[in-house]
Amino acid sequence: MLLMFFFLASLTTVGCGSATIASKEGSFERSIPGTTSVHVEPMRHHLGNFPSVNKTKEVQTLVKNNGTSELQIKRLLSSCGYTKPNVNRTWVPPGEFAVITATIALGAIEGPRTTSLTIETSDSIQPVTTVTFAWEIVAPLRGDLSESDLMITRTYQDIEKEVKLISHNLGICKSCTMYCEGNEVIFLTLPKITGHQESGDHSVESPDKNIEIASLKAVVKGSKPPGFYKELVQVLLMCGDEERARATIPFSWKVETALSVTPERLFVGQTEGMRTIEKSILLSAGVERRFRVFKVESDLIDFRYELPLSTNSESRQVIRVSFAAPSTQGIYRGQLKFFTDHPEALEVMVPVSGIVIGSGR
C-alpha cells in the first residue's frame, strides 16, 4: 500500500536525536488486553545543545506492534524541517516493529527549538501518536561577558578586563588566528589557538561539550566624558583565509568623575534682572583622596567666590559663589570652573542657567 506523507509548516526544525534498532528492540513490553497495540520510542526526547552550524542529522523513530494482528502505518505528518521521511514497512506483524527515518535540518538561529512527527496507524484505541524532540541552538563561539556585567572607571582611567572565549565543541583547525574589532575596547593579548581537532561535525557525537579555548585581556578606555557606554566587540577565528567562527562580546562600562559635584548642573530658577544670586557648591572625592580648591573662574556677571577658611586638603570642599543675573529678560547660561590639585580632576566644570523675568535695580 502506498504511504502518503504530509508536511505541515509549523515549526523550524533544527536537530533531532537518533536511536538504533539494537538498543531499542529490548525495551518494548508485551501488550496488555484492552490497551493500545502501538508502542513508539522515543515519545519525547531532549537532545541537549547544538552549535548553530547549519548542518543536518538523521533520526530514527521505532514503532512496535504489541497487538495480535497486523498494524498498518497509514501516514506521517511532520513539522517543517523534517525532510525525506521514510518507513521501512507500512504493515507491521505482531511483535515486530517499523523504523521511521527522517533527516532534520540543523538551523543557525539561537534559542530553544522543538519539532514533532505525528504517526497515524490502524490501531483502534490510539490511532494517532506524536513524537516530540526538543533542543537548544547555541553560538559556536561566545565570551563569558553579558550586558549586565557593568564596569566602572573614572575619567582618564582605563579598565583591564579578562574575557574567556568558550567554544561549543567547535571543530577548528590545529592553528587558528584571532582578530578583534573594537573602538573603545582594545585587546592586549590575542593568543594563537592550537591543539584542537580538524573541522568536522563534532556536535553530533558530543552536543553538550563546552571548551574554554582562550583567555583574552582587554582594556576599556576611560578617556570619555562621564556617562554610560556600551560597545559590541567582534572576535573572529580565522583558519587560514577561512572565517571559522565569530563571537559578539558586549562591553558595558560607566565613566565617573574623580570629583563628584553637587549640584552637577546649577539652575537658579526665575529672578529679576541684575539680582544677586548666592549658592554653595560641594566637591567630593570620597574618603580615599584629599584635595584642595585654589581658584574658581566664571563668565557670569559680578562673579565672586569664597574658599574654605582652612587651607588643608580635605576629601570634601564647600565653595560659596555669588553672581548677578543679566539685565535682559529671557534664558541665560554660564559656567563655573573650579581649579583643584586633584591629579585626576585638575579642572571641574559646572553649567549654570536661569531665567530673567523682569528688571531689578
mmCIF file of C-alpha atoms in Angstrom:
data_model
loop_
_atom_site.group_PDB
_atom_site.id
_atom_site.type_symbol
_atom_site.label_atom_id
_atom_site.label_comp_id
_atom_site.label_asym_id
_atom_site.label_seq_id
_atom_site.Cartn_x
_atom_site.Cartn_y
_atom_site.Cartn_z
ATOM 1 C CA MET A 1 0.000 0.000 0.000
ATOM 2 C CA LEU A 2 1.358 3.400 -0.908
ATOM 3 C CA LEU A 3 2.483 5.508 2.061
ATOM 4 C CA MET A 4 1.417 9.168 1.933
ATOM 5 C CA PHE A 5 3.466 11.938 3.525
ATOM 6 C CA PHE A 6 2.051 15.294 4.581
ATOM 7 C CA PHE A 7 4.206 18.270 5.615
ATOM 8 C CA LEU A 8 2.830 20.947 7.957
ATOM 9 C CA ALA A 9 4.913 24.163 8.028
ATOM 10 C CA SER A 10 4.512 24.981 11.691
ATOM 11 C CA LEU A 11 7.990 24.900 13.222
ATOM 12 C CA THR A 12 11.561 25.285 12.080
ATOM 13 C CA THR A 13 13.284 22.043 12.986
ATOM 14 C CA VAL A 14 16.932 22.293 13.814
ATOM 15 C CA GLY A 15 18.042 18.913 15.129
ATOM 16 C CA CYS A 16 16.914 15.518 16.447
ATOM 17 C CA GLY A 17 18.350 12.503 18.174
ATOM 18 C CA SER A 18 18.942 9.009 16.874
ATOM 19 C CA ALA A 19 18.046 5.562 18.182
ATOM 20 C CA THR A 20 19.470 2.324 16.826
ATOM 21 C CA ILE A 21 17.313 -0.747 16.355
ATOM 22 C CA ALA A 22 19.556 -2.900 18.523
ATOM 23 C CA SER A 23 19.339 -0.586 21.525
ATOM 24 C CA LYS A 24 15.552 -0.146 21.339
ATOM 25 C CA GLU A 25 14.355 -3.647 20.480
ATOM 26 C CA GLY A 26 14.581 -4.994 24.011
ATOM 27 C CA SER A 27 12.781 -2.055 25.602
ATOM 28 C CA PHE A 28 9.265 -2.920 24.351
ATOM 29 C CA GLU A 29 6.809 -4.665 26.682
ATOM 30 C CA ARG A 30 4.087 -7.150 25.787
ATOM 31 C CA SER A 31 0.654 -5.642 25.143
ATOM 32 C CA ILE A 32 -1.982 -5.703 27.855
ATOM 33 C CA PRO A 33 -5.548 -6.698 26.835
ATOM 34 C CA GLY A 34 -7.717 -3.607 26.299
ATOM 35 C CA THR A 35 -4.765 -1.279 25.697
ATOM 36 C CA THR A 36 -3.284 0.156 22.524
ATOM 37 C CA SER A 37 -1.100 -2.097 20.408
ATOM 38 C CA VAL A 38 1.166 0.811 19.352
ATOM 39 C CA HIS A 39 4.412 1.484 21.174
ATOM 40 C CA VAL A 40 6.581 4.316 19.852
ATOM 41 C CA GLU A 41 10.125 5.001 21.006
ATOM 42 C CA PRO A 42 11.106 7.688 21.802
ATOM 43 C CA MET A 43 7.915 9.650 22.591
ATOM 44 C CA ARG A 44 9.707 12.803 23.788
ATOM 45 C CA HIS A 45 13.402 13.403 23.977
ATOM 46 C CA HIS A 46 15.600 16.392 24.869
ATOM 47 C CA LEU A 47 18.688 16.264 22.739
ATOM 48 C CA GLY A 48 20.791 18.872 24.554
ATOM 49 C CA ASN A 49 22.601 21.820 22.980
ATOM 50 C CA PHE A 50 23.881 22.137 19.431
ATOM 51 C CA PRO A 51 26.006 24.823 17.778
ATOM 52 C CA SER A 52 24.441 26.912 15.031
ATOM 53 C CA VAL A 53 26.358 25.428 12.123
ATOM 54 C CA ASN A 54 23.593 24.810 9.539
ATOM 55 C CA LYS A 55 24.061 21.052 9.227
ATOM 56 C CA THR A 56 21.654 18.092 9.037
ATOM 57 C CA LYS A 57 21.129 14.990 11.150
ATOM 58 C CA GLU A 58 19.361 11.699 10.522
ATOM 59 C CA VAL A 59 16.977 10.437 13.220
ATOM 60 C CA GLN A 60 15.028 7.227 13.703
ATOM 61 C CA THR A 61 11.707 6.525 15.397
ATOM 62 C CA LEU A 62 10.656 2.933 16.167
ATOM 63 C CA VAL A 63 7.014 1.791 16.022
ATOM 64 C CA LYS A 64 6.386 -1.562 17.787
ATOM 65 C CA ASN A 65 3.245 -3.666 17.265
ATOM 66 C CA ASN A 66 2.319 -5.111 20.666
ATOM 67 C CA GLY A 67 -1.022 -6.405 19.412
ATOM 68 C CA THR A 68 -2.143 -9.744 17.984
ATOM 69 C CA SER A 69 -2.926 -8.593 14.436
ATOM 70 C CA GLU A 70 -1.081 -6.657 11.774
ATOM 71 C CA LEU A 71 -0.687 -2.909 12.381
ATOM 72 C CA GLN A 72 -0.866 -0.521 9.445
ATOM 73 C CA ILE A 73 1.089 2.751 9.404
ATOM 74 C CA LYS A 74 -1.269 4.921 7.380
ATOM 75 C CA ARG A 75 0.537 8.237 7.112
ATOM 76 C CA LEU A 76 3.125 10.557 8.659
ATOM 77 C CA LEU A 77 2.649 14.248 9.401
ATOM 78 C CA SER A 78 5.778 16.199 10.238
ATOM 79 C CA SER A 79 6.801 19.702 11.204
ATOM 80 C CA CYS A 80 8.650 21.825 8.691
ATOM 81 C CA GLY A 81 12.280 20.762 8.585
ATOM 82 C CA TYR A 82 11.650 17.029 8.652
ATOM 83 C CA THR A 83 12.928 16.134 5.199
ATOM 84 C CA LYS A 84 12.786 12.805 3.359
ATOM 85 C CA PRO A 85 10.778 10.849 5.987
ATOM 86 C CA ASN A 86 10.745 7.162 5.151
ATOM 87 C CA VAL A 87 9.405 3.999 6.768
ATOM 88 C CA ASN A 88 10.850 0.567 6.051
ATOM 89 C CA ARG A 89 7.421 -1.128 6.155
ATOM 90 C CA THR A 90 3.800 0.012 6.220
ATOM 91 C CA TRP A 91 2.377 -3.236 7.636
ATOM 92 C CA VAL A 92 3.889 -4.374 10.925
ATOM 93 C CA PRO A 93 3.288 -8.003 12.054
ATOM 94 C CA PRO A 94 2.565 -8.690 15.756
ATOM 95 C CA GLY A 95 5.670 -8.460 17.936
ATOM 96 C CA GLU A 96 7.697 -6.669 15.266
ATOM 97 C CA PHE A 97 8.471 -3.024 14.599
ATOM 98 C CA ALA A 98 8.862 -0.496 11.796
ATOM 99 C CA VAL A 99 11.646 2.054 11.543
ATOM 100 C CA ILE A 100 10.801 5.619 10.503
ATOM 101 C CA THR A 101 13.845 7.526 9.284
ATOM 102 C CA ALA A 102 13.997 11.270 8.646
ATOM 103 C CA THR A 103 16.615 13.925 8.021
ATOM 104 C CA ILE A 104 16.340 17.096 10.069
ATOM 105 C CA ALA A 105 17.902 20.450 9.183
ATOM 106 C CA LEU A 106 20.060 21.971 11.931
ATOM 107 C CA GLY A 107 19.426 25.715 11.731
ATOM 108 C CA ALA A 108 21.539 28.660 12.830
ATOM 109 C CA ILE A 109 19.052 30.677 14.906
ATOM 110 C CA GLU A 110 19.983 30.612 18.593
ATOM 111 C CA GLY A 111 17.404 29.592 21.183
ATOM 112 C CA PRO A 112 15.229 26.615 22.221
ATOM 113 C CA ARG A 113 13.681 24.510 19.464
ATOM 114 C CA THR A 114 11.101 21.723 19.173
ATOM 115 C CA THR A 115 9.821 19.614 16.324
ATOM 116 C CA SER A 116 7.311 16.792 16.033
ATOM 117 C CA LEU A 117 6.374 13.788 13.912
ATOM 118 C CA THR A 118 2.781 12.537 14.012
ATOM 119 C CA ILE A 119 2.179 8.869 13.177
ATOM 120 C CA GLU A 120 -1.281 7.666 12.147
ATOM 121 C CA THR A 121 -1.912 3.898 12.390
ATOM 122 C CA SER A 122 -4.785 1.439 12.170
ATOM 123 C CA ASP A 123 -4.899 0.972 15.959
ATOM 124 C CA SER A 124 -8.492 1.479 17.161
ATOM 125 C CA ILE A 125 -7.607 2.735 20.652
ATOM 126 C CA GLN A 126 -4.735 5.102 19.830
ATOM 127 C CA PRO A 127 -4.736 5.817 16.098
ATOM 128 C CA VAL A 128 -2.548 8.946 16.379
ATOM 129 C CA THR A 129 0.827 9.171 18.147
ATOM 130 C CA THR A 130 3.063 12.261 18.219
ATOM 131 C CA VAL A 131 6.808 12.122 18.749
ATOM 132 C CA THR A 132 8.427 15.338 20.035
ATOM 133 C CA PHE A 133 12.070 16.364 20.119
ATOM 134 C CA ALA A 134 13.433 19.402 21.962
ATOM 135 C CA TRP A 135 16.878 21.009 21.992
ATOM 136 C CA GLU A 136 18.626 24.374 22.044
ATOM 137 C CA ILE A 137 20.804 26.107 19.490
ATOM 138 C CA VAL A 138 23.793 27.932 20.969
ATOM 139 C CA ALA A 139 26.514 30.074 19.447
ATOM 140 C CA PRO A 140 29.574 28.012 18.475
ATOM 141 C CA LEU A 141 31.796 30.708 19.962
ATOM 142 C CA ARG A 142 30.948 33.114 22.745
ATOM 143 C CA GLY A 143 32.501 35.199 25.508
ATOM 144 C CA ASP A 144 31.705 34.977 29.194
ATOM 145 C CA LEU A 145 30.614 38.643 29.422
ATOM 146 C CA SER A 146 26.987 39.789 29.363
ATOM 147 C CA GLU A 147 25.388 43.225 29.101
ATOM 148 C CA SER A 148 24.728 43.179 32.856
ATOM 149 C CA ASP A 149 28.471 42.988 33.628
ATOM 150 C CA LEU A 150 28.887 46.739 34.213
ATOM 151 C CA MET A 151 32.427 48.001 34.707
ATOM 152 C CA ILE A 152 33.127 51.320 36.434
ATOM 153 C CA THR A 153 36.047 53.622 35.754
ATOM 154 C CA ARG A 154 36.919 57.263 36.206
ATOM 155 C CA THR A 155 37.788 59.881 33.656
ATOM 156 C CA TYR A 156 41.187 59.210 32.051
ATOM 157 C CA GLN A 157 41.464 55.818 33.764
ATOM 158 C CA ASP A 158 41.404 52.591 31.732
ATOM 159 C CA ILE A 159 39.983 49.252 32.892
ATOM 160 C CA GLU A 160 41.624 45.890 32.336
ATOM 161 C CA LYS A 161 39.183 43.016 31.914
ATOM 162 C CA GLU A 162 39.835 39.328 31.327
ATOM 163 C CA VAL A 163 37.436 37.676 28.890
ATOM 164 C CA LYS A 164 37.143 33.929 28.398
ATOM 165 C CA LEU A 165 36.210 32.554 24.990
ATOM 166 C CA ILE A 166 34.017 29.450 25.090
ATOM 167 C CA SER A 167 33.680 27.113 22.115
ATOM 168 C CA HIS A 168 30.650 24.831 21.915
ATOM 169 C CA ASN A 169 32.557 21.829 20.593
ATOM 170 C CA LEU A 170 33.596 23.836 17.569
ATOM 171 C CA GLY A 171 35.723 21.918 15.110
ATOM 172 C CA ILE A 172 38.610 24.248 14.302
ATOM 173 C CA CYS A 173 41.913 23.809 12.572
ATOM 174 C CA LYS A 174 45.040 22.970 14.533
ATOM 175 C CA SER A 175 46.193 26.588 14.466
ATOM 176 C CA CYS A 176 43.681 29.449 14.388
ATOM 177 C CA THR A 177 44.452 33.165 14.201
ATOM 178 C CA MET A 178 42.273 35.516 16.248
ATOM 179 C CA TYR A 179 41.175 39.030 15.285
ATOM 180 C CA CYS A 180 39.233 41.532 17.394
ATOM 181 C CA GLU A 181 37.330 44.549 16.091
ATOM 182 C CA GLY A 182 36.577 47.307 18.621
ATOM 183 C CA ASN A 183 36.860 51.077 19.009
ATOM 184 C CA GLU A 184 36.899 51.822 22.737
ATOM 185 C CA VAL A 185 37.928 48.283 23.712
ATOM 186 C CA ILE A 186 41.492 47.177 22.955
ATOM 187 C CA PHE A 187 42.784 43.626 23.437
ATOM 188 C CA LEU A 188 46.278 43.319 24.862
ATOM 189 C CA THR A 189 46.622 39.591 24.197
ATOM 190 C CA LEU A 190 45.465 37.717 21.107
ATOM 191 C CA PRO A 191 46.731 34.160 21.590
ATOM 192 C CA LYS A 192 47.070 31.716 18.725
ATOM 193 C CA ILE A 193 44.685 28.825 19.368
ATOM 194 C CA THR A 194 46.291 25.433 18.842
ATOM 195 C CA GLY A 195 45.767 21.785 19.703
ATOM 196 C CA HIS A 196 42.153 21.418 18.552
ATOM 197 C CA GLN A 197 40.633 18.962 16.145
ATOM 198 C CA GLU A 198 40.307 19.467 12.451
ATOM 199 C CA SER A 199 36.993 20.822 11.221
ATOM 200 C CA GLY A 200 34.031 18.458 11.315
ATOM 201 C CA ASP A 201 30.588 17.909 12.788
ATOM 202 C CA HIS A 202 31.689 17.140 16.348
ATOM 203 C CA SER A 203 28.375 18.436 17.738
ATOM 204 C CA VAL A 204 26.609 15.197 16.805
ATOM 205 C CA GLU A 205 28.892 12.988 18.879
ATOM 206 C CA SER A 206 29.038 15.265 21.938
ATOM 207 C CA PRO A 207 26.401 18.023 21.757
ATOM 208 C CA ASP A 208 26.801 19.299 25.341
ATOM 209 C CA LYS A 209 30.558 19.778 25.385
ATOM 210 C CA ASN A 210 31.863 23.315 26.033
ATOM 211 C CA ILE A 211 35.572 24.104 25.807
ATOM 212 C CA GLU A 212 37.397 27.196 27.012
ATOM 213 C CA ILE A 213 39.729 27.866 24.118
ATOM 214 C CA ALA A 214 41.299 31.215 25.060
ATOM 215 C CA SER A 215 41.578 33.871 27.742
ATOM 216 C CA LEU A 216 41.831 37.425 26.428
ATOM 217 C CA LYS A 217 42.948 40.523 28.302
ATOM 218 C CA ALA A 218 41.074 43.632 27.176
ATOM 219 C CA VAL A 219 41.469 47.316 28.044
ATOM 220 C CA VAL A 220 38.435 49.615 28.130
ATOM 221 C CA LYS A 221 39.296 53.260 27.561
ATOM 222 C CA GLY A 222 38.193 55.725 30.225
ATOM 223 C CA SER A 223 39.095 58.864 28.255
ATOM 224 C CA LYS A 224 35.464 59.836 27.673
ATOM 225 C CA PRO A 225 33.042 62.235 29.383
ATOM 226 C CA PRO A 226 31.166 60.880 32.407
ATOM 227 C CA GLY A 227 28.292 58.616 31.430
ATOM 228 C CA PHE A 228 27.298 55.076 30.453
ATOM 229 C CA TYR A 229 28.876 53.417 27.425
ATOM 230 C CA LYS A 230 28.461 50.165 25.528
ATOM 231 C CA GLU A 231 30.354 48.533 22.688
ATOM 232 C CA LEU A 232 29.802 45.247 20.874
ATOM 233 C CA VAL A 233 33.204 43.784 20.057
ATOM 234 C CA GLN A 234 33.568 41.230 17.267
ATOM 235 C CA VAL A 235 36.016 38.364 17.792
ATOM 236 C CA LEU A 236 36.898 36.320 14.706
ATOM 237 C CA LEU A 237 38.679 32.991 14.440
ATOM 238 C CA MET A 238 40.446 32.566 11.114
ATOM 239 C CA CYS A 239 41.800 29.263 9.838
ATOM 240 C CA GLY A 240 43.996 30.479 7.018
ATOM 241 C CA ASP A 241 41.749 32.658 4.853
ATOM 242 C CA GLU A 242 38.558 30.997 6.120
ATOM 243 C CA GLU A 243 36.477 32.534 8.893
ATOM 244 C CA ARG A 244 35.744 29.604 11.192
ATOM 245 C CA ALA A 245 33.710 31.356 13.902
ATOM 246 C CA ARG A 246 32.642 34.777 15.113
ATOM 247 C CA ALA A 247 31.543 35.938 18.566
ATOM 248 C CA THR A 248 29.960 39.217 19.654
ATOM 249 C CA ILE A 249 31.055 40.254 23.151
ATOM 250 C CA PRO A 250 29.142 43.098 24.855
ATOM 251 C CA PHE A 251 31.197 45.510 26.951
ATOM 252 C CA SER A 252 29.312 47.895 29.259
ATOM 253 C CA TRP A 253 31.003 50.482 31.436
ATOM 254 C CA LYS A 254 30.386 53.693 33.329
ATOM 255 C CA VAL A 255 32.799 56.617 33.419
ATOM 256 C CA GLU A 256 32.636 58.573 36.662
ATOM 257 C CA THR A 257 34.344 61.830 37.511
ATOM 258 C CA ALA A 258 37.162 61.673 40.038
ATOM 259 C CA LEU A 259 35.449 64.567 41.816
ATOM 260 C CA SER A 260 31.698 64.477 42.246
ATOM 261 C CA VAL A 261 29.976 67.861 42.218
ATOM 262 C CA THR A 262 26.682 68.753 43.886
ATOM 263 C CA PRO A 263 24.791 70.051 42.042
ATOM 264 C CA GLU A 264 26.196 68.780 38.734
ATOM 265 C CA ARG A 265 24.145 71.455 36.937
ATOM 266 C CA LEU A 266 23.084 74.662 38.669
ATOM 267 C CA PHE A 267 19.660 76.001 37.690
ATOM 268 C CA VAL A 268 18.808 79.112 39.706
ATOM 269 C CA GLY A 269 15.219 79.425 38.514
ATOM 270 C CA GLN A 270 13.428 82.706 37.766
ATOM 271 C CA THR A 271 14.826 86.005 39.054
ATOM 272 C CA GLU A 272 14.656 89.675 38.271
ATOM 273 C CA GLY A 273 17.402 91.187 36.158
ATOM 274 C CA MET A 274 20.659 92.108 37.937
ATOM 275 C CA ARG A 275 19.502 90.316 41.093
ATOM 276 C CA THR A 276 22.431 88.840 43.119
ATOM 277 C CA ILE A 277 22.340 85.053 43.471
ATOM 278 C CA GLU A 278 24.283 83.144 46.137
ATOM 279 C CA LYS A 279 24.881 79.400 46.016
ATOM 280 C CA SER A 280 27.062 76.721 47.652
ATOM 281 C CA ILE A 281 28.833 74.053 45.585
ATOM 282 C CA LEU A 282 30.045 70.781 47.138
ATOM 283 C CA LEU A 283 33.037 68.973 45.648
ATOM 284 C CA SER A 284 33.713 65.485 46.980
ATOM 285 C CA ALA A 285 36.438 62.941 46.212
ATOM 286 C CA GLY A 286 35.371 60.265 48.672
ATOM 287 C CA VAL A 287 37.348 59.174 51.694
ATOM 288 C CA GLU A 288 40.244 57.717 49.704
ATOM 289 C CA ARG A 289 41.726 61.036 48.499
ATOM 290 C CA ARG A 290 42.144 64.593 49.794
ATOM 291 C CA PHE A 291 42.361 67.676 47.623
ATOM 292 C CA ARG A 292 42.221 71.473 47.683
ATOM 293 C CA VAL A 293 40.408 74.062 45.564
ATOM 294 C CA PHE A 294 42.644 77.061 44.942
ATOM 295 C CA LYS A 295 40.719 79.097 42.318
ATOM 296 C CA VAL A 296 37.279 79.489 40.702
ATOM 297 C CA GLU A 297 36.531 81.255 37.413
ATOM 298 C CA SER A 298 33.222 82.125 35.725
ATOM 299 C CA ASP A 299 31.792 84.089 32.805
ATOM 300 C CA LEU A 300 28.831 85.289 34.902
ATOM 301 C CA ILE A 301 28.286 88.946 35.866
ATOM 302 C CA ASP A 302 29.732 90.249 39.148
ATOM 303 C CA PHE A 303 31.105 86.811 39.950
ATOM 304 C CA ARG A 304 32.691 86.265 43.365
ATOM 305 C CA TYR A 305 33.681 83.152 45.282
ATOM 306 C CA GLU A 306 34.687 82.224 48.804
ATOM 307 C CA LEU A 307 37.075 79.355 49.533
ATOM 308 C CA PRO A 308 37.081 77.424 52.829
ATOM 309 C CA LEU A 309 38.933 79.181 55.633
ATOM 310 C CA SER A 310 41.121 76.136 56.187
ATOM 311 C CA THR A 311 43.946 75.690 53.689
ATOM 312 C CA ASN A 312 44.232 71.978 54.478
ATOM 313 C CA SER A 313 43.420 69.335 51.889
ATOM 314 C CA GLU A 314 40.113 67.599 52.590
ATOM 315 C CA SER A 315 38.001 64.921 50.913
ATOM 316 C CA ARG A 316 35.083 67.407 50.775
ATOM 317 C CA GLN A 317 35.199 71.090 49.895
ATOM 318 C CA VAL A 318 32.285 73.554 50.033
ATOM 319 C CA ILE A 319 32.724 76.640 47.856
ATOM 320 C CA ARG A 320 30.374 79.634 48.118
ATOM 321 C CA VAL A 321 29.763 81.574 44.908
ATOM 322 C CA SER A 322 27.723 84.662 44.032
ATOM 323 C CA PHE A 323 26.859 86.333 40.744
ATOM 324 C CA ALA A 324 24.263 88.651 39.235
ATOM 325 C CA ALA A 325 21.553 87.723 36.767
ATOM 326 C CA PRO A 326 21.697 89.580 33.435
ATOM 327 C CA SER A 327 19.526 92.654 32.870
ATOM 328 C CA THR A 328 17.968 91.265 29.686
ATOM 329 C CA GLN A 329 14.825 89.160 30.059
ATOM 330 C CA GLY A 330 14.979 85.545 28.936
ATOM 331 C CA ILE A 331 17.099 82.453 29.479
ATOM 332 C CA TYR A 332 20.784 82.880 30.295
ATOM 333 C CA ARG A 333 23.620 80.413 30.658
ATOM 334 C CA GLY A 334 27.119 80.405 32.075
ATOM 335 C CA GLN A 335 29.588 78.151 33.812
ATOM 336 C CA LEU A 336 31.714 77.755 36.913
ATOM 337 C CA LYS A 337 35.239 76.384 36.574
ATOM 338 C CA PHE A 338 36.924 75.001 39.702
ATOM 339 C CA PHE A 339 40.711 74.548 39.739
ATOM 340 C CA THR A 340 41.991 71.866 42.130
ATOM 341 C CA ASP A 341 45.176 69.992 42.963
ATOM 342 C CA HIS A 342 43.431 66.638 42.447
ATOM 343 C CA PRO A 343 45.649 64.777 39.917
ATOM 344 C CA GLU A 344 42.638 63.240 38.151
ATOM 345 C CA ALA A 345 40.424 66.353 38.168
ATOM 346 C CA LEU A 346 42.528 69.491 37.817
ATOM 347 C CA GLU A 347 39.518 71.323 36.385
ATOM 348 C CA VAL A 348 35.837 70.737 37.155
ATOM 349 C CA MET A 349 33.055 72.447 35.194
ATOM 350 C CA VAL A 350 29.537 73.218 36.469
ATOM 351 C CA PRO A 351 26.975 74.565 33.942
ATOM 352 C CA VAL A 352 24.759 77.405 35.217
ATOM 353 C CA SER A 353 21.401 78.517 33.821
ATOM 354 C CA GLY A 354 18.474 80.689 34.855
ATOM 355 C CA ILE A 355 15.601 82.855 33.609
ATOM 356 C CA VAL A 356 15.277 86.643 33.920
ATOM 357 C CA ILE A 357 11.599 87.654 34.191
ATOM 358 C CA GLY A 358 11.861 91.362 34.948
ATOM 359 C CA SER A 359 14.175 94.260 35.632
ATOM 360 C CA GLY A 360 15.611 94.656 39.092
ATOM 361 C CA ARG A 361 17.755 97.594 40.068
#
